[in-house]
Amino acid sequence: MKKHTRLLVLGGLVLGLLAACAQPTPEVIEVTRVVTEKEEVEVTKVVQEEVEVTKEVLVEVEVPAEPVEKTVVEFWTTDNEEERVNVYEAVAAGYMAEHPEIEVRIVPIEEAGVTQRMATALAANRPPDIVRMGVERVAAFAADEILDEDAAAAVIAAVGEDDFRAGPLQMVTNPATGNYAAIPYDGWIQAIWYREDSFEEAGLDAPISWDDIDAACDALPGTGNLLYALTLGTDPGQNYPHQVFEQVAMSNDAWPFDADGNVTMDTPEMIEALDFYAGLQRCALPGPQYWRGAREAYELDQSGMLFYSTYIMDDLVDGSGLEGGGNVEIAVEDLPGKTGFASMMEGPNGAASYGQLVTLAIPQGADPAAVDVAAWFLTGRNYIDVLALAPFGKVPVLESAVDGWSELSPYFAEYSPETLSQIANGFETMQRWLFRPDYDATERAVVGDIEGRLLIPQVISNIALEGIMTPESGAAWLQEQVEALLVERQG
């Protein structure tokens, strides 16, 4: 039997298409098969197994930070116009950028509503942390133990006590404790603005003392184009006469109450002040007059003296607004350069300047962060930015801020360095009947009533214009009226 040998070469190509890119490509395997008659076959088999591989991958994932509960510092401000609120919020934003754990919330309020709003907040046990308000409210709040005097002292120390003007610090001092009840912030100064050129021509001294004012009253009419020495506040329906007379009275040590709380509207000092004031009508624009007529007569080269606050500084350059529209045409070339500023008045028994001081107060129960926030609003550029809102009516209480303040308005360049210095220093002697340290809350309320009910303007009109009162009878009438107000307040 013949044997047959067959050689078979089988080529097998195994192709695998795998979805995962990590899978290996199959190899090509050659299989040799020898077949005999007995058909004994040896087979080589390739087995492909899938193996699952675990791979560790590092991936950066941004995880939100845990929310932080912020401390809210509520700041009430009587700078409540939108433009001013925006600046306060910008200053607050700068603080919050450095202190992300603090939220400073600016709340605009009305000046007239501060007392009622505070009472409501206290009743709800939710007082603000900082309040911007006039100094006339500080004494009453301090007497009611609403204010945190330790916090006020801490702010003043943080800013630098030596940097504050002495006058404003005295005005915020609580006479009952000897501590600072609030922090001085800014304000304005009243003065006699006067024609230096005309005074020099007439050989007059600056109108500071009563004698110098009297001398100017008699000498100025007829000097140059001047028809009158001044315009006197005599309108019985306006507050302007009260503001001017109060400075005259304080310069003679005439006050509504004495240290024992007795009404003192008919003292010799008060009678003398009424006599001096009403006597100036002899050289004044015919009445009745108030601030508008006084301002226009000075701008029109008709009078040589003007009682007014620092708010007039731009008006002496551009002319003040008229009731019917437009502005007064300034009749004097370089009127600001020819204008002097006399904020101090010296009488027979004293000296005084007059104006307004605005404060920052921190109530009891305020968050401790209020101290740092209040100091921030008095620091560097932050403070200057707030003063820039109304440079003429925001005279700085910090000596270090005077240079920056003096550059806030182009109108300041129209005035002499001496005038700007006098304005900046006006706080040193500034007083008000309302600010007398030893007056209690009731007495201060009566002082407010005297001003609010226009008692002084009525008496001045009756003496200077109507001639139906003398200084003596006018003082007696004031004594009766104020005694009645005191009884009303005490009842």
Tab-separated table of C-alpha atoms in Angstrom:
chain	number	residue	atom	x	y	z
A	1	MET	CA	0.000	0.000	0.000
A	2	LYS	CA	1.512	3.344	-1.084
A	3	LYS	CA	1.908	6.092	1.250
A	4	HIS	CA	0.996	9.667	0.038
A	5	THR	CA	2.330	12.723	1.756
A	6	ARG	CA	0.598	16.008	1.333
A	7	LEU	CA	1.955	19.308	2.478
A	8	LEU	CA	-0.627	21.849	3.007
A	9	VAL	CA	0.315	25.413	3.857
A	10	LEU	CA	-2.560	27.290	5.242
A	11	GLY	CA	-2.188	31.022	5.641
A	12	GLY	CA	-4.618	32.488	8.032
A	13	LEU	CA	-4.960	36.201	8.395
A	14	VAL	CA	-6.825	37.215	11.513
A	15	LEU	CA	-7.992	40.828	11.551
A	16	GLY	CA	-9.735	42.388	14.560
A	17	LEU	CA	-11.273	45.755	14.543
A	18	LEU	CA	-11.536	46.996	18.099
A	19	ALA	CA	-13.456	50.087	19.219
A	20	ALA	CA	-11.188	51.085	22.051
A	21	CYS	CA	-7.970	52.757	20.937
A	22	ALA	CA	-6.121	51.090	23.808
A	23	GLN	CA	-6.777	47.563	22.376
A	24	PRO	CA	-3.720	45.850	20.671
A	25	THR	CA	-3.826	44.923	16.959
A	26	PRO	CA	-3.965	41.080	16.477
A	27	GLU	CA	-0.873	39.396	15.038
A	28	VAL	CA	-0.876	37.271	11.812
A	29	ILE	CA	-0.372	33.560	12.704
A	30	GLU	CA	0.882	30.934	10.274
A	31	VAL	CA	-0.385	27.432	10.963
A	32	THR	CA	1.354	24.366	9.401
A	33	ARG	CA	-0.730	21.289	9.112
A	34	VAL	CA	0.685	17.814	8.301
A	35	VAL	CA	-1.901	15.331	7.220
A	36	THR	CA	-1.248	11.616	6.925
A	37	GLU	CA	-3.575	8.902	5.760
A	38	LYS	CA	-4.533	8.483	9.315
A	39	GLU	CA	-5.652	12.157	9.219
A	40	GLU	CA	-3.899	12.918	12.423
A	41	VAL	CA	-3.976	16.695	12.687
A	42	GLU	CA	-2.152	18.913	15.208
A	43	VAL	CA	-3.696	22.295	15.546
A	44	THR	CA	-2.136	25.381	17.054
A	45	LYS	CA	-4.841	27.694	18.394
A	46	VAL	CA	-4.562	31.321	19.232
A	47	VAL	CA	-6.771	32.489	22.076
A	48	GLN	CA	-7.436	36.231	22.435
A	49	GLU	CA	-8.513	37.445	25.870
A	50	GLU	CA	-9.890	40.850	26.882
A	51	VAL	CA	-8.213	42.174	30.039
A	52	GLU	CA	-9.753	45.075	32.012
A	53	VAL	CA	-7.078	47.507	33.247
A	54	THR	CA	-7.778	50.123	35.940
A	55	LYS	CA	-5.904	53.410	35.352
A	56	GLU	CA	-5.627	56.271	37.902
A	57	VAL	CA	-6.024	59.740	36.331
A	58	LEU	CA	-5.421	63.063	38.167
A	59	VAL	CA	-7.901	65.801	37.162
A	60	GLU	CA	-8.031	69.364	38.560
A	61	VAL	CA	-11.566	70.280	39.644
A	62	GLU	CA	-12.569	73.770	40.878
A	63	VAL	CA	-14.557	73.379	44.085
A	64	PRO	CA	-16.644	76.417	45.260
A	65	ALA	CA	-15.458	77.942	48.536
A	66	GLU	CA	-17.597	77.562	51.549
A	67	PRO	CA	-19.893	80.647	51.892
A	68	VAL	CA	-18.691	83.124	54.539
A	69	GLU	CA	-21.232	84.903	56.716
A	70	LYS	CA	-20.412	88.634	56.507
A	71	THR	CA	-20.655	91.256	59.218
A	72	VAL	CA	-22.925	94.108	58.110
A	73	VAL	CA	-22.026	97.690	59.111
A	74	GLU	CA	-25.024	99.946	58.464
A	75	PHE	CA	-24.007	103.543	57.749
A	76	TRP	CA	-26.750	106.195	57.776
A	77	THR	CA	-25.793	109.367	55.914
A	78	THR	CA	-27.567	112.692	55.572
A	79	ASP	CA	-25.518	113.237	52.406
A	80	ASN	CA	-28.512	111.702	50.698
A	81	GLU	CA	-28.439	112.965	47.102
A	82	GLU	CA	-27.777	110.211	44.553
A	83	GLU	CA	-24.397	111.583	43.466
A	84	ARG	CA	-23.243	111.798	47.070
A	85	VAL	CA	-24.528	108.342	47.960
A	86	ASN	CA	-22.571	106.952	44.998
A	87	VAL	CA	-19.345	108.395	46.398
A	88	TYR	CA	-20.038	106.986	49.868
A	89	GLU	CA	-20.659	103.593	48.296
A	90	ALA	CA	-17.409	103.831	46.305
A	91	VAL	CA	-15.453	104.588	49.488
A	92	ALA	CA	-17.233	101.694	51.204
A	93	ALA	CA	-16.375	99.397	48.272
A	94	GLY	CA	-12.702	100.184	48.779
A	95	TYR	CA	-12.983	99.126	52.390
A	96	MET	CA	-14.845	95.923	51.539
A	97	ALA	CA	-12.198	94.994	48.961
A	98	GLU	CA	-9.652	94.952	51.777
A	99	HIS	CA	-12.061	93.400	54.280
A	100	PRO	CA	-14.178	90.804	52.420
A	101	GLU	CA	-15.691	89.636	55.678
A	102	ILE	CA	-17.380	93.059	56.142
A	103	GLU	CA	-20.336	94.482	54.207
A	104	VAL	CA	-20.732	98.249	54.554
A	105	ARG	CA	-24.308	99.195	53.757
A	106	ILE	CA	-24.883	102.899	52.947
A	107	VAL	CA	-28.379	104.102	53.911
A	108	PRO	CA	-29.377	107.663	52.854
A	109	ILE	CA	-31.635	109.455	55.344
A	110	GLU	CA	-33.149	112.924	55.817
A	111	GLU	CA	-31.473	115.232	58.335
A	112	ALA	CA	-34.829	116.300	59.758
A	113	GLY	CA	-35.821	112.701	60.404
A	114	VAL	CA	-32.694	111.523	62.254
A	115	THR	CA	-34.199	111.685	65.739
A	116	GLN	CA	-37.421	109.863	64.878
A	117	ARG	CA	-35.653	107.286	62.776
A	118	MET	CA	-33.198	106.581	65.564
A	119	ALA	CA	-36.044	106.156	68.049
A	120	THR	CA	-37.718	103.656	65.742
A	121	ALA	CA	-34.488	101.711	65.234
A	122	LEU	CA	-33.819	101.558	68.969
A	123	ALA	CA	-37.357	100.371	69.668
A	124	ALA	CA	-36.768	97.523	67.222
A	125	ASN	CA	-33.355	96.836	68.791
A	126	ARG	CA	-31.728	97.473	65.403
A	127	PRO	CA	-29.675	100.656	65.727
A	128	PRO	CA	-27.374	101.658	62.881
A	129	ASP	CA	-23.625	101.276	63.280
A	130	ILE	CA	-22.635	104.760	62.072
A	131	VAL	CA	-24.708	107.941	61.622
A	132	ARG	CA	-23.660	111.086	59.792
A	133	MET	CA	-25.586	113.978	61.395
A	134	GLY	CA	-25.352	117.579	62.550
A	135	VAL	CA	-23.626	118.225	65.865
A	136	GLU	CA	-26.800	119.745	67.293
A	137	ARG	CA	-28.160	116.216	67.759
A	138	VAL	CA	-25.093	114.832	69.493
A	139	ALA	CA	-25.747	116.325	72.935
A	140	ALA	CA	-29.327	115.063	73.097
A	141	PHE	CA	-28.321	111.564	71.962
A	142	ALA	CA	-25.453	111.546	74.442
A	143	ALA	CA	-27.744	112.645	77.266
A	144	ASP	CA	-30.047	109.745	76.439
A	145	GLU	CA	-27.013	107.417	76.507
A	146	ILE	CA	-27.580	106.388	72.895
A	147	LEU	CA	-23.991	106.975	71.766
A	148	ASP	CA	-20.951	104.780	72.322
A	149	GLU	CA	-18.376	107.244	73.622
A	150	ASP	CA	-15.634	104.604	73.815
A	151	ALA	CA	-16.116	103.888	70.110
A	152	ALA	CA	-15.961	107.604	69.247
A	153	ALA	CA	-12.727	107.971	71.210
A	154	ALA	CA	-11.291	104.918	69.452
A	155	VAL	CA	-11.979	106.416	66.014
A	156	ILE	CA	-10.431	109.750	66.976
A	157	ALA	CA	-7.367	107.964	68.340
A	158	ALA	CA	-7.072	105.808	65.206
A	159	VAL	CA	-7.199	108.846	62.912
A	160	GLY	CA	-4.918	110.862	65.179
A	161	GLU	CA	-6.337	113.129	67.876
A	162	ASP	CA	-3.697	115.787	67.220
A	163	ASP	CA	-4.854	116.033	63.604
A	164	PHE	CA	-8.353	117.199	64.580
A	165	ARG	CA	-9.120	120.877	65.059
A	166	ALA	CA	-9.510	121.701	68.737
A	167	GLY	CA	-12.819	123.551	68.256
A	168	PRO	CA	-14.715	120.627	66.733
A	169	LEU	CA	-13.363	118.246	69.384
A	170	GLN	CA	-14.654	120.547	72.092
A	171	MET	CA	-18.052	120.677	70.411
A	172	VAL	CA	-18.451	116.881	70.492
A	173	THR	CA	-17.341	116.540	74.109
A	174	ASN	CA	-20.021	115.353	76.521
A	175	PRO	CA	-19.811	117.723	79.518
A	176	ALA	CA	-21.329	115.084	81.792
A	177	THR	CA	-18.550	112.560	81.133
A	178	GLY	CA	-15.731	114.590	79.615
A	179	ASN	CA	-15.575	112.053	76.767
A	180	TYR	CA	-16.006	112.481	73.039
A	181	ALA	CA	-19.591	111.574	72.149
A	182	ALA	CA	-19.077	111.660	68.359
A	183	ILE	CA	-16.398	112.219	65.721
A	184	PRO	CA	-16.104	115.607	63.922
A	185	TYR	CA	-16.395	115.192	60.144
A	186	ASP	CA	-16.886	118.405	58.144
A	187	GLY	CA	-18.878	121.648	58.088
A	188	TRP	CA	-19.106	125.244	56.920
A	189	ILE	CA	-18.129	128.628	58.315
A	190	GLN	CA	-20.038	131.932	58.310
A	191	ALA	CA	-18.158	135.207	58.032
A	192	ILE	CA	-18.215	138.787	56.932
A	193	TRP	CA	-16.988	138.797	53.338
A	194	TYR	CA	-15.774	142.317	52.610
A	195	ARG	CA	-14.222	144.449	49.870
A	196	GLU	CA	-10.567	144.660	50.833
A	197	ASP	CA	-9.899	147.209	48.094
A	198	SER	CA	-12.636	149.521	49.391
A	199	PHE	CA	-11.517	149.084	52.976
A	200	GLU	CA	-7.965	150.015	51.999
A	201	GLU	CA	-9.212	153.033	50.054
A	202	ALA	CA	-11.180	154.214	53.088
A	203	GLY	CA	-8.328	153.438	55.502
A	204	LEU	CA	-10.373	150.846	57.408
A	205	ASP	CA	-9.310	147.821	59.381
A	206	ALA	CA	-10.820	144.410	58.643
A	207	PRO	CA	-14.392	144.161	60.043
A	208	ILE	CA	-13.633	141.928	63.008
A	209	SER	CA	-14.389	143.968	66.131
A	210	TRP	CA	-17.650	145.786	66.757
A	211	ASP	CA	-15.749	149.069	66.602
A	212	ASP	CA	-14.238	148.201	63.210
A	213	ILE	CA	-17.646	147.117	61.852
A	214	ASP	CA	-19.198	150.350	63.106
A	215	ALA	CA	-16.399	152.378	61.483
A	216	ALA	CA	-16.928	150.599	58.160
A	217	CYS	CA	-20.671	151.182	58.423
A	218	ASP	CA	-20.104	154.919	58.521
A	219	ALA	CA	-17.229	155.151	56.029
A	220	LEU	CA	-18.059	152.785	53.157
A	221	PRO	CA	-21.165	154.392	51.589
A	222	GLY	CA	-19.880	156.604	48.792
A	223	THR	CA	-16.529	154.788	48.537
A	224	GLY	CA	-16.149	153.901	44.856
A	225	ASN	CA	-19.535	152.740	43.576
A	226	LEU	CA	-20.766	151.573	46.969
A	227	LEU	CA	-24.152	152.839	48.030
A	228	TYR	CA	-24.304	150.882	51.286
A	229	ALA	CA	-21.884	149.419	53.773
A	230	LEU	CA	-23.781	146.123	53.970
A	231	THR	CA	-27.147	144.433	53.702
A	232	LEU	CA	-28.558	143.619	57.131
A	233	GLY	CA	-30.805	140.646	57.773
A	234	THR	CA	-34.127	142.185	58.815
A	235	ASP	CA	-36.839	140.071	57.159
A	236	PRO	CA	-39.082	138.758	59.980
A	237	GLY	CA	-40.087	135.723	57.904
A	238	GLN	CA	-36.542	134.459	57.245
A	239	ASN	CA	-33.997	132.601	59.376
A	240	TYR	CA	-31.081	134.636	58.012
A	241	PRO	CA	-31.388	137.440	60.610
A	242	HIS	CA	-31.186	134.853	63.399
A	243	GLN	CA	-27.990	133.313	62.001
A	244	VAL	CA	-26.240	136.673	61.786
A	245	PHE	CA	-27.512	137.970	65.135
A	246	GLU	CA	-26.505	134.821	66.992
A	247	GLN	CA	-22.851	135.432	66.159
A	248	VAL	CA	-23.204	139.054	67.294
A	249	ALA	CA	-24.795	137.918	70.563
A	250	MET	CA	-22.145	135.280	71.314
A	251	SER	CA	-19.384	137.801	70.650
A	252	ASN	CA	-20.850	139.763	73.582
A	253	ASP	CA	-21.361	136.652	75.769
A	254	ALA	CA	-25.149	136.825	75.361
A	255	TRP	CA	-26.868	133.419	75.596
A	256	PRO	CA	-30.453	132.181	75.999
A	257	PHE	CA	-29.721	130.393	79.310
A	258	ASP	CA	-27.154	130.738	82.048
A	259	ALA	CA	-25.271	127.851	83.642
A	260	ASP	CA	-28.137	127.275	86.085
A	261	GLY	CA	-30.749	126.942	83.364
A	262	ASN	CA	-32.339	130.372	83.840
A	263	VAL	CA	-33.623	132.204	80.750
A	264	THR	CA	-31.321	135.150	80.010
A	265	MET	CA	-32.807	136.920	76.995
A	266	ASP	CA	-33.058	140.304	78.735
A	267	THR	CA	-29.535	140.630	80.140
A	268	PRO	CA	-27.486	143.786	79.546
A	269	GLU	CA	-25.314	141.781	77.126
A	270	MET	CA	-28.349	140.741	75.064
A	271	ILE	CA	-29.737	144.290	75.012
A	272	GLU	CA	-26.337	145.598	73.904
A	273	ALA	CA	-26.202	143.009	71.101
A	274	LEU	CA	-29.677	143.969	69.865
A	275	ASP	CA	-28.716	147.643	69.941
A	276	PHE	CA	-25.502	147.104	67.973
A	277	TYR	CA	-27.161	144.863	65.379
A	278	ALA	CA	-30.196	147.087	64.752
A	279	GLY	CA	-27.972	150.131	64.625
A	280	LEU	CA	-26.236	148.812	61.507
A	281	GLN	CA	-29.406	149.451	59.545
A	282	ARG	CA	-28.301	153.098	59.296
A	283	CYS	CA	-25.798	152.136	56.562
A	284	ALA	CA	-27.638	149.148	55.077
A	285	LEU	CA	-29.790	148.447	52.061
A	286	PRO	CA	-33.427	149.335	52.878
A	287	GLY	CA	-35.326	146.382	54.305
A	288	PRO	CA	-36.742	143.939	54.820
A	289	GLN	CA	-33.796	141.907	53.546
A	290	TYR	CA	-32.386	138.399	53.812
A	291	TRP	CA	-29.508	136.426	52.257
A	292	ARG	CA	-30.615	136.820	48.630
A	293	GLY	CA	-30.618	140.612	48.675
A	294	ALA	CA	-27.372	140.633	50.652
A	295	ARG	CA	-25.654	138.418	48.105
A	296	GLU	CA	-26.857	140.340	45.075
A	297	ALA	CA	-26.007	143.779	46.498
A	298	TYR	CA	-22.434	142.616	47.130
A	299	GLU	CA	-22.075	141.082	43.654
A	300	LEU	CA	-23.478	144.228	42.002
A	301	ASP	CA	-20.929	146.527	43.700
A	302	GLN	CA	-23.617	148.176	45.821
A	303	SER	CA	-22.483	147.118	49.303
A	304	GLY	CA	-19.070	146.502	50.825
A	305	MET	CA	-19.846	143.782	53.395
A	306	LEU	CA	-21.785	140.533	53.328
A	307	PHE	CA	-22.694	138.039	56.064
A	308	TYR	CA	-22.625	134.613	54.395
A	309	SER	CA	-21.309	131.072	54.646
A	310	THR	CA	-18.477	129.570	52.616
A	311	TYR	CA	-21.066	128.326	50.121
A	312	ILE	CA	-20.836	131.691	48.360
A	313	MET	CA	-17.342	131.143	46.970
A	314	ASP	CA	-18.376	130.078	43.462
A	315	ASP	CA	-21.120	132.740	43.305
A	316	LEU	CA	-18.565	135.514	43.663
A	317	VAL	CA	-16.916	134.170	40.504
A	318	ASP	CA	-19.870	133.230	38.286
A	319	GLY	CA	-22.668	135.259	39.811
A	320	SER	CA	-25.473	133.824	41.886
A	321	GLY	CA	-28.684	132.440	40.453
A	322	LEU	CA	-31.695	134.681	40.015
A	323	GLU	CA	-35.189	133.637	41.026
A	324	GLY	CA	-36.405	134.125	37.466
A	325	GLY	CA	-33.505	132.189	35.942
A	326	GLY	CA	-30.008	133.114	34.857
A	327	ASN	CA	-27.260	134.580	37.005
A	328	VAL	CA	-26.338	137.948	38.415
A	329	GLU	CA	-23.747	139.689	36.262
A	330	ILE	CA	-20.776	140.364	38.526
A	331	ALA	CA	-20.091	144.102	38.437
A	332	VAL	CA	-16.586	143.991	39.908
A	333	GLU	CA	-13.594	142.630	38.061
A	334	ASP	CA	-11.842	139.903	40.058
A	335	LEU	CA	-14.331	140.182	42.913
A	336	PRO	CA	-12.923	137.135	44.780
A	337	GLY	CA	-9.420	138.600	44.635
A	338	LYS	CA	-10.721	141.831	46.126
A	339	THR	CA	-12.706	140.058	48.837
A	340	GLY	CA	-11.522	139.473	52.380
A	341	PHE	CA	-12.897	136.946	54.865
A	342	ALA	CA	-13.496	137.731	58.531
A	343	SER	CA	-14.946	134.730	60.319
A	344	MET	CA	-14.112	135.902	63.836
A	345	MET	CA	-16.175	138.629	65.476
A	346	GLU	CA	-14.910	140.375	68.601
A	347	GLY	CA	-17.435	142.084	70.850
A	348	PRO	CA	-17.098	143.944	74.140
A	349	ASN	CA	-17.384	140.722	76.167
A	350	GLY	CA	-16.102	137.924	73.971
A	351	ALA	CA	-15.382	136.597	70.499
A	352	ALA	CA	-17.031	133.997	68.301
A	353	SER	CA	-17.381	132.602	64.846
A	354	TYR	CA	-20.504	130.876	63.571
A	355	GLY	CA	-21.055	127.835	61.410
A	356	GLN	CA	-22.108	124.211	61.238
A	357	LEU	CA	-20.290	121.033	62.218
A	358	VAL	CA	-21.254	117.596	60.897
A	359	THR	CA	-20.275	114.479	62.829
A	360	LEU	CA	-20.072	110.703	62.612
A	361	ALA	CA	-21.717	109.053	65.612
A	362	ILE	CA	-21.576	105.394	66.677
A	363	PRO	CA	-24.618	104.216	68.692
A	364	GLN	CA	-24.491	101.788	71.560
A	365	GLY	CA	-24.748	98.221	70.300
A	366	ALA	CA	-22.959	98.958	67.024
A	367	ASP	CA	-20.723	96.258	65.616
A	368	PRO	CA	-17.077	96.719	66.678
A	369	ALA	CA	-16.133	96.970	62.988
A	370	ALA	CA	-17.878	100.370	62.915
A	371	VAL	CA	-14.799	101.929	64.513
A	372	ASP	CA	-12.569	100.785	61.649
A	373	VAL	CA	-15.114	101.806	58.995
A	374	ALA	CA	-15.573	105.298	60.472
A	375	ALA	CA	-11.794	105.754	60.584
A	376	TRP	CA	-11.610	104.633	56.932
A	377	PHE	CA	-13.985	107.449	55.934
A	378	LEU	CA	-11.628	109.944	57.602
A	379	THR	CA	-8.451	108.557	56.047
A	380	GLY	CA	-6.454	109.945	53.120
A	381	ARG	CA	-8.118	109.955	49.729
A	382	ASN	CA	-11.338	108.508	51.132
A	383	TYR	CA	-11.917	111.654	53.182
A	384	ILE	CA	-10.911	113.965	50.332
A	385	ASP	CA	-13.358	112.211	47.989
A	386	VAL	CA	-16.215	112.956	50.394
A	387	LEU	CA	-15.134	116.594	50.848
A	388	ALA	CA	-15.050	116.936	47.057
A	389	LEU	CA	-18.822	116.477	46.945
A	390	ALA	CA	-19.288	120.087	48.127
A	391	PRO	CA	-15.905	121.699	48.836
A	392	PHE	CA	-17.364	125.085	49.852
A	393	GLY	CA	-19.678	123.556	52.425
A	394	LYS	CA	-17.372	120.748	53.568
A	395	VAL	CA	-14.468	122.399	55.304
A	396	PRO	CA	-12.153	119.683	56.674
A	397	VAL	CA	-11.824	119.117	60.423
A	398	LEU	CA	-8.393	117.512	59.918
A	399	GLU	CA	-5.353	119.736	59.501
A	400	SER	CA	-3.726	117.106	57.278
A	401	ALA	CA	-6.611	117.380	54.793
A	402	VAL	CA	-6.462	121.142	54.240
A	403	ASP	CA	-3.973	121.039	51.356
A	404	GLY	CA	-5.954	118.368	49.509
A	405	TRP	CA	-9.237	120.205	50.153
A	406	SER	CA	-7.846	123.486	48.805
A	407	GLU	CA	-7.260	121.796	45.433
A	408	LEU	CA	-10.746	120.311	45.079
A	409	SER	CA	-12.283	123.197	43.168
A	410	PRO	CA	-10.904	125.555	40.537
A	411	TYR	CA	-12.766	128.347	42.355
A	412	PHE	CA	-10.341	128.128	45.262
A	413	ALA	CA	-7.632	129.490	42.977
A	414	GLU	CA	-9.618	132.744	42.805
A	415	TYR	CA	-9.033	133.387	46.514
A	416	SER	CA	-5.912	134.281	48.412
A	417	PRO	CA	-4.060	131.705	50.504
A	418	GLU	CA	-4.852	133.887	53.516
A	419	THR	CA	-8.605	133.588	52.889
A	420	LEU	CA	-8.394	129.821	52.452
A	421	SER	CA	-6.376	129.568	55.653
A	422	GLN	CA	-8.951	131.593	57.568
A	423	ILE	CA	-11.725	129.348	56.284
A	424	ALA	CA	-9.820	126.223	57.256
A	425	ASN	CA	-9.161	127.667	60.717
A	426	GLY	CA	-12.705	128.893	61.238
A	427	PHE	CA	-13.601	125.834	63.314
A	428	GLU	CA	-11.205	126.902	66.059
A	429	THR	CA	-13.633	129.499	67.383
A	430	MET	CA	-16.942	128.370	65.886
A	431	GLN	CA	-19.874	128.399	68.285
A	432	ARG	CA	-23.656	128.245	68.255
A	433	TRP	CA	-26.225	128.823	70.968
A	434	LEU	CA	-27.261	125.247	70.376
A	435	PHE	CA	-23.773	123.850	70.955
A	436	ARG	CA	-23.124	125.294	74.397
A	437	PRO	CA	-21.763	122.279	76.322
A	438	ASP	CA	-23.645	122.842	79.574
A	439	TYR	CA	-27.108	123.022	78.003
A	440	ASP	CA	-29.270	119.975	78.595
A	441	ALA	CA	-31.640	118.412	76.084
A	442	THR	CA	-34.603	120.603	77.107
A	443	GLU	CA	-32.603	123.803	76.838
A	444	ARG	CA	-31.290	122.779	73.437
A	445	ALA	CA	-34.832	122.041	72.325
A	446	VAL	CA	-35.886	125.538	73.393
A	447	VAL	CA	-32.965	127.048	71.485
A	448	GLY	CA	-34.244	125.169	68.443
A	449	ASP	CA	-37.708	126.603	69.086
A	450	ILE	CA	-36.323	130.149	69.289
A	451	GLU	CA	-34.815	129.701	65.841
A	452	GLY	CA	-37.700	127.732	64.386
A	453	ARG	CA	-40.324	130.267	65.490
A	454	LEU	CA	-38.279	133.193	64.146
A	455	LEU	CA	-38.371	135.125	67.419
A	456	ILE	CA	-35.102	136.982	66.750
A	457	PRO	CA	-36.037	138.097	63.198
A	458	GLN	CA	-39.360	139.448	64.488
A	459	VAL	CA	-37.682	141.508	67.203
A	460	ILE	CA	-34.997	142.824	64.839
A	461	SER	CA	-37.622	143.894	62.312
A	462	ASN	CA	-39.619	145.622	65.042
A	463	ILE	CA	-36.539	147.517	66.256
A	464	ALA	CA	-34.619	148.258	63.029
A	465	LEU	CA	-37.431	148.674	60.498
A	466	GLU	CA	-40.757	149.245	62.233
A	467	GLY	CA	-39.467	151.238	65.165
A	468	ILE	CA	-42.146	149.774	67.441
A	469	MET	CA	-39.634	148.221	69.844
A	470	THR	CA	-36.445	149.351	71.498
A	471	PRO	CA	-33.580	146.992	72.314
A	472	GLU	CA	-34.831	146.974	75.911
A	473	SER	CA	-38.459	146.201	75.096
A	474	GLY	CA	-37.409	143.703	72.450
A	475	ALA	CA	-35.258	141.864	75.003
A	476	ALA	CA	-38.138	141.860	77.497
A	477	TRP	CA	-40.454	140.362	74.869
A	478	LEU	CA	-37.885	137.683	74.060
A	479	GLN	CA	-37.562	136.874	77.762
A	480	GLU	CA	-41.314	136.278	78.031
A	481	GLN	CA	-41.470	134.193	74.878
A	482	VAL	CA	-38.534	131.961	75.810
A	483	GLU	CA	-39.773	131.453	79.387
A	484	ALA	CA	-43.070	130.274	77.896
A	485	LEU	CA	-41.249	127.908	75.541
A	486	LEU	CA	-39.321	126.450	78.455
A	487	VAL	CA	-42.507	125.815	80.433
A	488	GLU	CA	-44.049	124.223	77.352
A	489	ARG	CA	-41.061	121.910	76.965
A	490	GLN	CA	-40.951	121.011	80.630
A	491	GLY	CA	-44.664	120.272	80.781
